[in-house]
PDB file of C-alpha atoms in Angstrom:
ATOM      1  CA  GLU Z   1      35.137  88.511 165.285  1.00 55.00           C
ATOM      2  CA  ALA Z   2      36.891  88.244 168.650  1.00 58.00           C
ATOM      3  CA  ASP Z   3      39.289  85.327 169.025  1.00 90.00           C
ATOM      4  CA  ILE Z   4      39.916  86.057 172.677  1.00 94.00           C
ATOM      5  CA  TYR Z   5      37.085  85.710 175.148  1.00 95.00           C
ATOM      6  CA  GLN Z   6      36.673  87.010 178.661  1.00 97.00           C
ATOM      7  CA  THR Z   7      33.964  85.986 181.077  1.00 97.00           C
ATOM      8  CA  PRO Z   8      32.107  87.366 182.836  1.00 96.00           C
ATOM      9  CA  ARG Z   9      31.699  90.796 181.196  1.00 95.00           C
ATOM     10  CA  TYR Z  10      30.392  92.290 184.447  1.00 96.00           C
ATOM     11  CA  LEU Z  11      30.711  91.052 187.987  1.00 97.00           C
ATOM     12  CA  VAL Z  12      29.504  92.525 191.257  1.00 97.00           C
ATOM     13  CA  ILE Z  13      30.716  90.621 194.294  1.00 96.00           C
ATOM     14  CA  GLY Z  14      30.934  91.057 198.019  1.00 97.00           C
ATOM     15  CA  THR Z  15      34.144  91.725 199.975  1.00 97.00           C
ATOM     16  CA  GLY Z  16      36.023  88.598 200.923  1.00 96.00           C
ATOM     17  CA  LYS Z  17      34.783  86.415 198.129  1.00 96.00           C
ATOM     18  CA  LYS Z  18      37.074  84.392 195.912  1.00 96.00           C
ATOM     19  CA  ILE Z  19      36.691  85.046 192.204  1.00 96.00           C
ATOM     20  CA  THR Z  20      38.232  83.842 188.975  1.00 97.00           C
ATOM     21  CA  LEU Z  21      38.160  85.868 185.781  1.00 97.00           C
ATOM     22  CA  GLU Z  22      38.324  83.682 182.705  1.00 98.00           C
ATOM     23  CA  CYS Z  23      40.326  84.380 179.521  1.00 98.00           C
ATOM     24  CA  SER Z  24      40.554  82.037 176.547  1.00 98.00           C
ATOM     25  CA  GLN Z  25      42.010  82.470 173.077  1.00 96.00           C
ATOM     26  CA  THR Z  26      41.681  80.308 169.987  1.00 94.00           C
ATOM     27  CA  MET Z  27      44.657  81.690 168.061  1.00 91.00           C
ATOM     28  CA  GLY Z  28      47.297  79.409 169.522  1.00 91.00           C
ATOM     29  CA  HIS Z  29      49.254  82.374 170.852  1.00 92.00           C
ATOM     30  CA  ASP Z  30      51.969  81.559 173.329  1.00 91.00           C
ATOM     31  CA  LYS Z  31      51.982  84.967 174.989  1.00 92.00           C
ATOM     32  CA  MET Z  32      49.146  86.183 177.153  1.00 94.00           C
ATOM     33  CA  TYR Z  33      48.716  89.209 179.381  1.00 95.00           C
ATOM     34  CA  TRP Z  34      46.449  90.696 182.001  1.00 96.00           C
ATOM     35  CA  TYR Z  35      46.070  94.457 182.276  1.00 95.00           C
ATOM     36  CA  GLN Z  36      44.161  96.401 184.912  1.00 95.00           C
ATOM     37  CA  GLN Z  37      42.491  99.533 183.652  1.00 93.00           C
ATOM     38  CA  ASP Z  38      41.711 102.135 186.297  1.00 86.00           C
ATOM     39  CA  PRO Z  39      38.828 104.634 186.122  1.00 78.00           C
ATOM     40  CA  GLY Z  40      41.152 107.186 184.502  1.00 76.00           C
ATOM     41  CA  MET Z  41      41.578 104.627 181.702  1.00 81.00           C
ATOM     42  CA  GLU Z  42      45.309 104.055 182.337  1.00 85.00           C
ATOM     43  CA  LEU Z  43      46.394 100.467 181.635  1.00 90.00           C
ATOM     44  CA  HIS Z  44      48.748  98.658 183.993  1.00 91.00           C
ATOM     45  CA  LEU Z  45      50.325  95.270 183.262  1.00 91.00           C
ATOM     46  CA  ILE Z  46      49.681  92.933 186.214  1.00 94.00           C
ATOM     47  CA  HIS Z  47      50.625  89.486 184.852  1.00 96.00           C
ATOM     48  CA  TYR Z  48      51.971  87.861 181.734  1.00 94.00           C
ATOM     49  CA  SER Z  49      52.830  84.410 180.443  1.00 94.00           C
ATOM     50  CA  TYR Z  50      55.086  83.266 177.677  1.00 91.00           C
ATOM     51  CA  GLY Z  51      53.660  79.778 177.505  1.00 93.00           C
ATOM     52  CA  VAL Z  52      52.374  76.798 179.445  1.00 95.00           C
ATOM     53  CA  ASN Z  53      53.597  76.774 183.039  1.00 95.00           C
ATOM     54  CA  SER Z  54      55.167  80.207 182.603  1.00 94.00           C
ATOM     55  CA  THR Z  55      53.794  83.157 184.602  1.00 96.00           C
ATOM     56  CA  GLU Z  56      55.358  86.423 185.616  1.00 94.00           C
ATOM     57  CA  LYS Z  57      54.260  89.480 187.579  1.00 93.00           C
ATOM     58  CA  GLY Z  58      53.900  92.704 185.690  1.00 89.00           C
ATOM     59  CA  ASP Z  59      54.753  96.295 186.404  1.00 81.00           C
ATOM     60  CA  LEU Z  60      51.875  96.912 188.801  1.00 83.00           C
ATOM     61  CA  SER Z  61      51.841  94.956 192.006  1.00 80.00           C
ATOM     62  CA  SER Z  62      48.636  92.960 192.283  1.00 84.00           C
ATOM     63  CA  GLU Z  63      47.134  90.636 194.876  1.00 90.00           C
ATOM     64  CA  SER Z  64      45.770  88.467 192.103  1.00 94.00           C
ATOM     65  CA  THR Z  65      47.345  85.249 190.848  1.00 95.00           C
ATOM     66  CA  VAL Z  66      47.299  83.543 187.435  1.00 97.00           C
ATOM     67  CA  SER Z  67      47.878  80.095 186.012  1.00 97.00           C
ATOM     68  CA  ARG Z  68      48.711  78.788 182.567  1.00 97.00           C
ATOM     69  CA  ILE Z  69      48.029  75.071 182.387  1.00 97.00           C
ATOM     70  CA  ARG Z  70      46.844  75.156 178.800  1.00 96.00           C
ATOM     71  CA  THR Z  71      47.982  77.395 175.948  1.00 95.00           C
ATOM     72  CA  GLU Z  72      44.515  78.747 175.312  1.00 96.00           C
ATOM     73  CA  HIS Z  73      43.519  79.481 178.882  1.00 97.00           C
ATOM     74  CA  PHE Z  74      44.884  82.171 181.262  1.00 98.00           C
ATOM     75  CA  PRO Z  75      42.584  82.672 184.278  1.00 98.00           C
ATOM     76  CA  LEU Z  76      43.124  85.337 186.952  1.00 97.00           C
ATOM     77  CA  THR Z  77      42.111  84.663 190.539  1.00 96.00           C
ATOM     78  CA  LEU Z  78      41.518  86.915 193.516  1.00 94.00           C
ATOM     79  CA  GLU Z  79      41.453  84.873 196.715  1.00 94.00           C
ATOM     80  CA  SER Z  80      39.696  87.524 198.763  1.00 95.00           C
ATOM     81  CA  ALA Z  81      38.147  90.428 196.854  1.00 95.00           C
ATOM     82  CA  ARG Z  82      38.315  93.934 198.292  1.00 95.00           C
ATOM     83  CA  PRO Z  83      36.753  97.246 197.117  1.00 95.00           C
ATOM     84  CA  SER Z  84      40.236  98.348 195.984  1.00 92.00           C
ATOM     85  CA  HIS Z  85      40.078  95.567 193.378  1.00 94.00           C
ATOM     86  CA  THR Z  86      37.204  97.310 191.650  1.00 94.00           C
ATOM     87  CA  SER Z  87      38.442  97.883 188.079  1.00 94.00           C
ATOM     88  CA  GLN Z  88      38.239  96.741 184.525  1.00 95.00           C
ATOM     89  CA  TYR Z  89      40.477  93.736 183.739  1.00 96.00           C
ATOM     90  CA  LEU Z  90      41.644  93.237 180.159  1.00 96.00           C
ATOM     91  CA  CYS Z  91      43.212  90.049 178.826  1.00 96.00           C
ATOM     92  CA  ALA Z  92      45.375  90.061 175.688  1.00 95.00           C
ATOM     93  CA  SER Z  93      47.460  87.674 173.632  1.00 94.00           C
ATOM     94  CA  SER Z  94      50.190  87.935 171.001  1.00 90.00           C
ATOM     95  CA  GLU Z  95      52.283  85.757 168.816  1.00 83.00           C
ATOM     96  CA  PHE Z  96      55.470  87.795 168.958  1.00 69.00           C
ATOM     97  CA  ASP Z  97      57.304  89.897 171.497  1.00 59.00           C
ATOM     98  CA  ARG Z  98      58.021  92.786 169.244  1.00 55.00           C
ATOM     99  CA  GLY Z  99      56.106  91.710 166.193  1.00 55.00           C
ATOM    100  CA  VAL Z 100      53.936  93.691 163.960  1.00 58.00           C
ATOM    101  CA  ASP Z 101      50.725  92.044 165.094  1.00 67.00           C
ATOM    102  CA  GLY Z 102      50.643  93.805 168.433  1.00 78.00           C
ATOM    103  CA  TYR Z 103      48.152  92.385 170.885  1.00 88.00           C
ATOM    104  CA  THR Z 104      44.630  91.077 170.514  1.00 90.00           C
ATOM    105  CA  PHE Z 105      42.453  92.125 173.431  1.00 93.00           C
ATOM    106  CA  GLY Z 106      39.376  90.598 174.930  1.00 94.00           C
ATOM    107  CA  SER Z 107      36.318  92.758 175.716  1.00 93.00           C
ATOM    108  CA  GLY Z 108      37.257  92.961 179.352  1.00 95.00           C
ATOM    109  CA  THR Z 109      35.667  92.114 182.688  1.00 96.00           C
ATOM    110  CA  ARG Z 110      34.332  94.988 184.749  1.00 95.00           C
ATOM    111  CA  LEU Z 111      34.616  93.988 188.380  1.00 96.00           C
ATOM    112  CA  THR Z 112      32.871  95.787 191.228  1.00 96.00           C
ATOM    113  CA  VAL Z 113      33.582  94.722 194.808  1.00 96.00           C
ATOM    114  CA  VAL Z 114      31.072  96.009 197.338  1.00 96.00           C
TER     115      VAL Z 114
ATOM    116  CA  GLY R   1      61.858 105.072 183.688  1.00 58.00           C
ATOM    117  CA  GLU R   2      59.667 104.141 180.790  1.00 68.00           C
ATOM    118  CA  ASP R   3      56.812 106.459 180.073  1.00 83.00           C
ATOM    119  CA  VAL R   4      54.352 107.145 177.288  1.00 89.00           C
ATOM    120  CA  GLU R   5      52.632 110.516 177.435  1.00 91.00           C
ATOM    121  CA  GLN R   6      49.495 111.698 175.695  1.00 93.00           C
ATOM    122  CA  SER R   7      47.173 114.639 175.916  1.00 89.00           C
ATOM    123  CA  LEU R   8      43.950 113.521 177.617  1.00 90.00           C
ATOM    124  CA  PHE R   9      41.220 115.115 175.530  1.00 95.00           C
ATOM    125  CA  LEU R  10      40.552 116.259 172.006  1.00 96.00           C
ATOM    126  CA  SER R  11      37.326 117.664 170.635  1.00 97.00           C
ATOM    127  CA  VAL R  12      36.700 118.138 166.895  1.00 97.00           C
ATOM    128  CA  ARG R  13      33.823 118.682 164.530  1.00 97.00           C
ATOM    129  CA  GLU R  14      32.689 116.005 162.121  1.00 97.00           C
ATOM    130  CA  GLY R  15      34.589 116.244 158.837  1.00 97.00           C
ATOM    131  CA  ASP R  16      37.623 117.937 160.406  1.00 97.00           C
ATOM    132  CA  SER R  17      40.982 116.272 160.838  1.00 97.00           C
ATOM    133  CA  SER R  18      42.046 115.012 164.298  1.00 97.00           C
ATOM    134  CA  VAL R  19      45.632 114.832 165.408  1.00 97.00           C
ATOM    135  CA  ILE R  20      46.515 112.850 168.552  1.00 97.00           C
ATOM    136  CA  ASN R  21      50.037 113.251 169.875  1.00 96.00           C
ATOM    137  CA  CYS R  22      52.227 110.945 171.925  1.00 95.00           C
ATOM    138  CA  THR R  23      55.759 111.049 173.319  1.00 94.00           C
ATOM    139  CA  TYR R  24      57.673 108.015 174.406  1.00 90.00           C
ATOM    140  CA  THR R  25      60.936 107.332 176.211  1.00 85.00           C
ATOM    141  CA  ASP R  26      62.472 104.119 174.918  1.00 75.00           C
ATOM    142  CA  SER R  27      64.456 104.929 171.769  1.00 71.00           C
ATOM    143  CA  SER R  28      65.054 101.209 171.173  1.00 73.00           C
ATOM    144  CA  SER R  29      61.376 100.533 170.500  1.00 70.00           C
ATOM    145  CA  THR R  30      61.064  98.518 167.313  1.00 77.00           C
ATOM    146  CA  TYR R  31      57.372  99.103 166.802  1.00 84.00           C
ATOM    147  CA  LEU R  32      55.000 101.750 168.042  1.00 90.00           C
ATOM    148  CA  TYR R  33      51.268 101.191 168.093  1.00 92.00           C
ATOM    149  CA  TRP R  34      47.963 102.991 168.146  1.00 95.00           C
ATOM    150  CA  TYR R  35      44.948 101.302 169.756  1.00 95.00           C
ATOM    151  CA  LYS R  36      41.340 102.368 169.893  1.00 96.00           C
ATOM    152  CA  GLN R  37      38.946 101.623 172.752  1.00 94.00           C
ATOM    153  CA  GLU R  38      35.224 102.170 172.352  1.00 92.00           C
ATOM    154  CA  PRO R  39      32.960 102.381 175.428  1.00 86.00           C
ATOM    155  CA  GLY R  40      32.663  99.088 177.255  1.00 82.00           C
ATOM    156  CA  ALA R  41      35.021  97.281 174.937  1.00 86.00           C
ATOM    157  CA  GLY R  42      38.595  96.052 174.850  1.00 88.00           C
ATOM    158  CA  LEU R  43      41.356  97.656 172.843  1.00 92.00           C
ATOM    159  CA  GLN R  44      41.520  97.257 169.086  1.00 91.00           C
ATOM    160  CA  LEU R  45      44.778  97.619 167.164  1.00 90.00           C
ATOM    161  CA  LEU R  46      44.340 100.504 164.723  1.00 93.00           C
ATOM    162  CA  THR R  47      47.792 100.746 163.189  1.00 91.00           C
ATOM    163  CA  TYR R  48      51.455 100.467 163.921  1.00 89.00           C
ATOM    164  CA  ILE R  49      54.699 101.923 162.593  1.00 91.00           C
ATOM    165  CA  PHE R  50      58.110 100.335 162.390  1.00 87.00           C
ATOM    166  CA  SER R  51      60.845 102.449 163.935  1.00 84.00           C
ATOM    167  CA  ASN R  52      62.777 102.876 160.682  1.00 86.00           C
ATOM    168  CA  MET R  53      59.765 104.590 159.065  1.00 88.00           C
ATOM    169  CA  ASP R  54      58.855 108.251 159.263  1.00 91.00           C
ATOM    170  CA  MET R  55      55.299 107.953 158.063  1.00 95.00           C
ATOM    171  CA  LYS R  56      52.671 105.371 157.409  1.00 94.00           C
ATOM    172  CA  GLN R  57      49.293 105.931 155.763  1.00 94.00           C
ATOM    173  CA  ASP R  58      46.349 103.560 156.004  1.00 91.00           C
ATOM    174  CA  GLN R  59      43.113 104.907 154.503  1.00 94.00           C
ATOM    175  CA  ARG R  60      41.994 107.799 156.762  1.00 96.00           C
ATOM    176  CA  LEU R  61      44.851 107.207 159.221  1.00 96.00           C
ATOM    177  CA  THR R  62      48.303 108.719 158.979  1.00 97.00           C
ATOM    178  CA  VAL R  63      51.017 107.955 161.526  1.00 96.00           C
ATOM    179  CA  LEU R  64      54.034 110.238 161.782  1.00 96.00           C
ATOM    180  CA  LEU R  65      57.143 109.268 163.727  1.00 94.00           C
ATOM    181  CA  ASN R  66      59.877 111.691 164.774  1.00 92.00           C
ATOM    182  CA  LYS R  67      62.521 109.489 166.309  1.00 90.00           C
ATOM    183  CA  LYS R  68      64.825 112.385 167.243  1.00 89.00           C
ATOM    184  CA  ASP R  69      62.121 113.951 169.404  1.00 91.00           C
ATOM    185  CA  LYS R  70      60.534 110.562 170.331  1.00 91.00           C
ATOM    186  CA  HIS R  71      57.227 111.900 169.086  1.00 94.00           C
ATOM    187  CA  LEU R  72      54.435 109.905 167.486  1.00 94.00           C
ATOM    188  CA  SER R  73      51.206 111.264 166.079  1.00 96.00           C
ATOM    189  CA  LEU R  74      47.986 109.815 164.670  1.00 97.00           C
ATOM    190  CA  ARG R  75      46.044 111.877 162.190  1.00 97.00           C
ATOM    191  CA  ILE R  76      42.470 110.906 161.353  1.00 97.00           C
ATOM    192  CA  ALA R  77      41.194 112.559 158.188  1.00 97.00           C
ATOM    193  CA  ASP R  78      37.521 113.408 157.736  1.00 97.00           C
ATOM    194  CA  THR R  79      36.724 112.485 161.363  1.00 98.00           C
ATOM    195  CA  GLN R  80      33.360 110.842 161.869  1.00 97.00           C
ATOM    196  CA  THR R  81      31.167 110.498 164.977  1.00 95.00           C
ATOM    197  CA  GLY R  82      32.029 106.802 164.957  1.00 94.00           C
ATOM    198  CA  ASP R  83      35.658 107.745 165.607  1.00 97.00           C
ATOM    199  CA  SER R  84      34.695 108.947 169.058  1.00 96.00           C
ATOM    200  CA  ALA R  85      36.690 106.727 171.410  1.00 96.00           C
ATOM    201  CA  ILE R  86      39.793 106.602 173.523  1.00 95.00           C
ATOM    202  CA  TYR R  87      43.063 106.283 171.582  1.00 97.00           C
ATOM    203  CA  PHE R  88      46.130 104.739 173.169  1.00 96.00           C
ATOM    204  CA  CYS R  89      49.732 105.015 172.071  1.00 94.00           C
ATOM    205  CA  ALA R  90      51.924 102.026 173.041  1.00 91.00           C
ATOM    206  CA  GLU R  91      55.476 100.808 172.884  1.00 88.00           C
ATOM    207  CA  ILE R  92      57.276  97.679 174.070  1.00 82.00           C
ATOM    208  CA  ASN R  93      58.815  98.049 177.534  1.00 77.00           C
ATOM    209  CA  GLN R  94      62.599  97.970 177.897  1.00 75.00           C
ATOM    210  CA  ALA R  95      62.575  94.401 179.104  1.00 75.00           C
ATOM    211  CA  GLY R  96      60.801  93.443 175.886  1.00 75.00           C
ATOM    212  CA  THR R  97      58.149  91.584 177.879  1.00 77.00           C
ATOM    213  CA  ALA R  98      54.991  93.620 177.279  1.00 83.00           C
ATOM    214  CA  LEU R  99      53.416  96.728 175.817  1.00 87.00           C
ATOM    215  CA  ILE R 100      53.201  99.840 177.913  1.00 87.00           C
ATOM    216  CA  PHE R 101      50.427 102.288 177.154  1.00 91.00           C
ATOM    217  CA  GLY R 102      49.864 105.977 177.451  1.00 91.00           C
ATOM    218  CA  LYS R 103      46.915 107.185 179.518  1.00 91.00           C
ATOM    219  CA  GLY R 104      44.796 107.483 176.432  1.00 94.00           C
ATOM    220  CA  THR R 105      43.325 110.447 174.556  1.00 96.00           C
ATOM    221  CA  THR R 106      39.573 110.756 174.580  1.00 96.00           C
ATOM    222  CA  LEU R 107      38.416 111.952 171.159  1.00 97.00           C
ATOM    223  CA  SER R 108      35.004 113.562 171.057  1.00 97.00           C
ATOM    224  CA  VAL R 109      33.474 114.225 167.622  1.00 97.00           C
ATOM    225  CA  SER R 110      30.489 116.548 167.370  1.00 95.00           C
ATOM    226  CA  SER R 111      28.152 116.758 164.408  1.00 90.00           C
TER     227      SER R 111
END
């Protein structure tokens, strides 16, 4: 049973629209992450957070922004969507940096910008 | 820079063993992971190995680690059609901030 939830699962939106992808976890994990998965299936880290009010950019430059006001919630926002933002977005959380538990992933949001 | 490399495709027959290979760059990685992604889903942690181990077995899964060559493999015994998925190898990045993933190996199992 998934303890990390992403909504919506699928989203088709017009260019220029503002969108927020939701991610919530019920495990009390401090660390949360957003990955962008391109059509070739490669995963790129775009944002991460180590706790409330902590956000950092990842390895792949992204025009999106994130916030972490509550431990369980880590939304990702695109102020003005473009076709180049079309991708699958995966949210994850973990308890430890290098711990044995690895990451728990949500089911993803597949975003299409037309 | 950091990199995790995997072969992109593997095709096997049901009942055969599958071996998925991965090479990584960061010799300081404490844990190395294997994740599975089924169509339309997120990633699911399959297994992991601690860097001071050479082998770990978990039911049909066997992970082999060769630290000298920075080579990691995942063997699936008696492969089933339900094992068809994309398999990702992962390690912690040098900054210790997040996992970095290989490009994934698509395993196709035919009956």
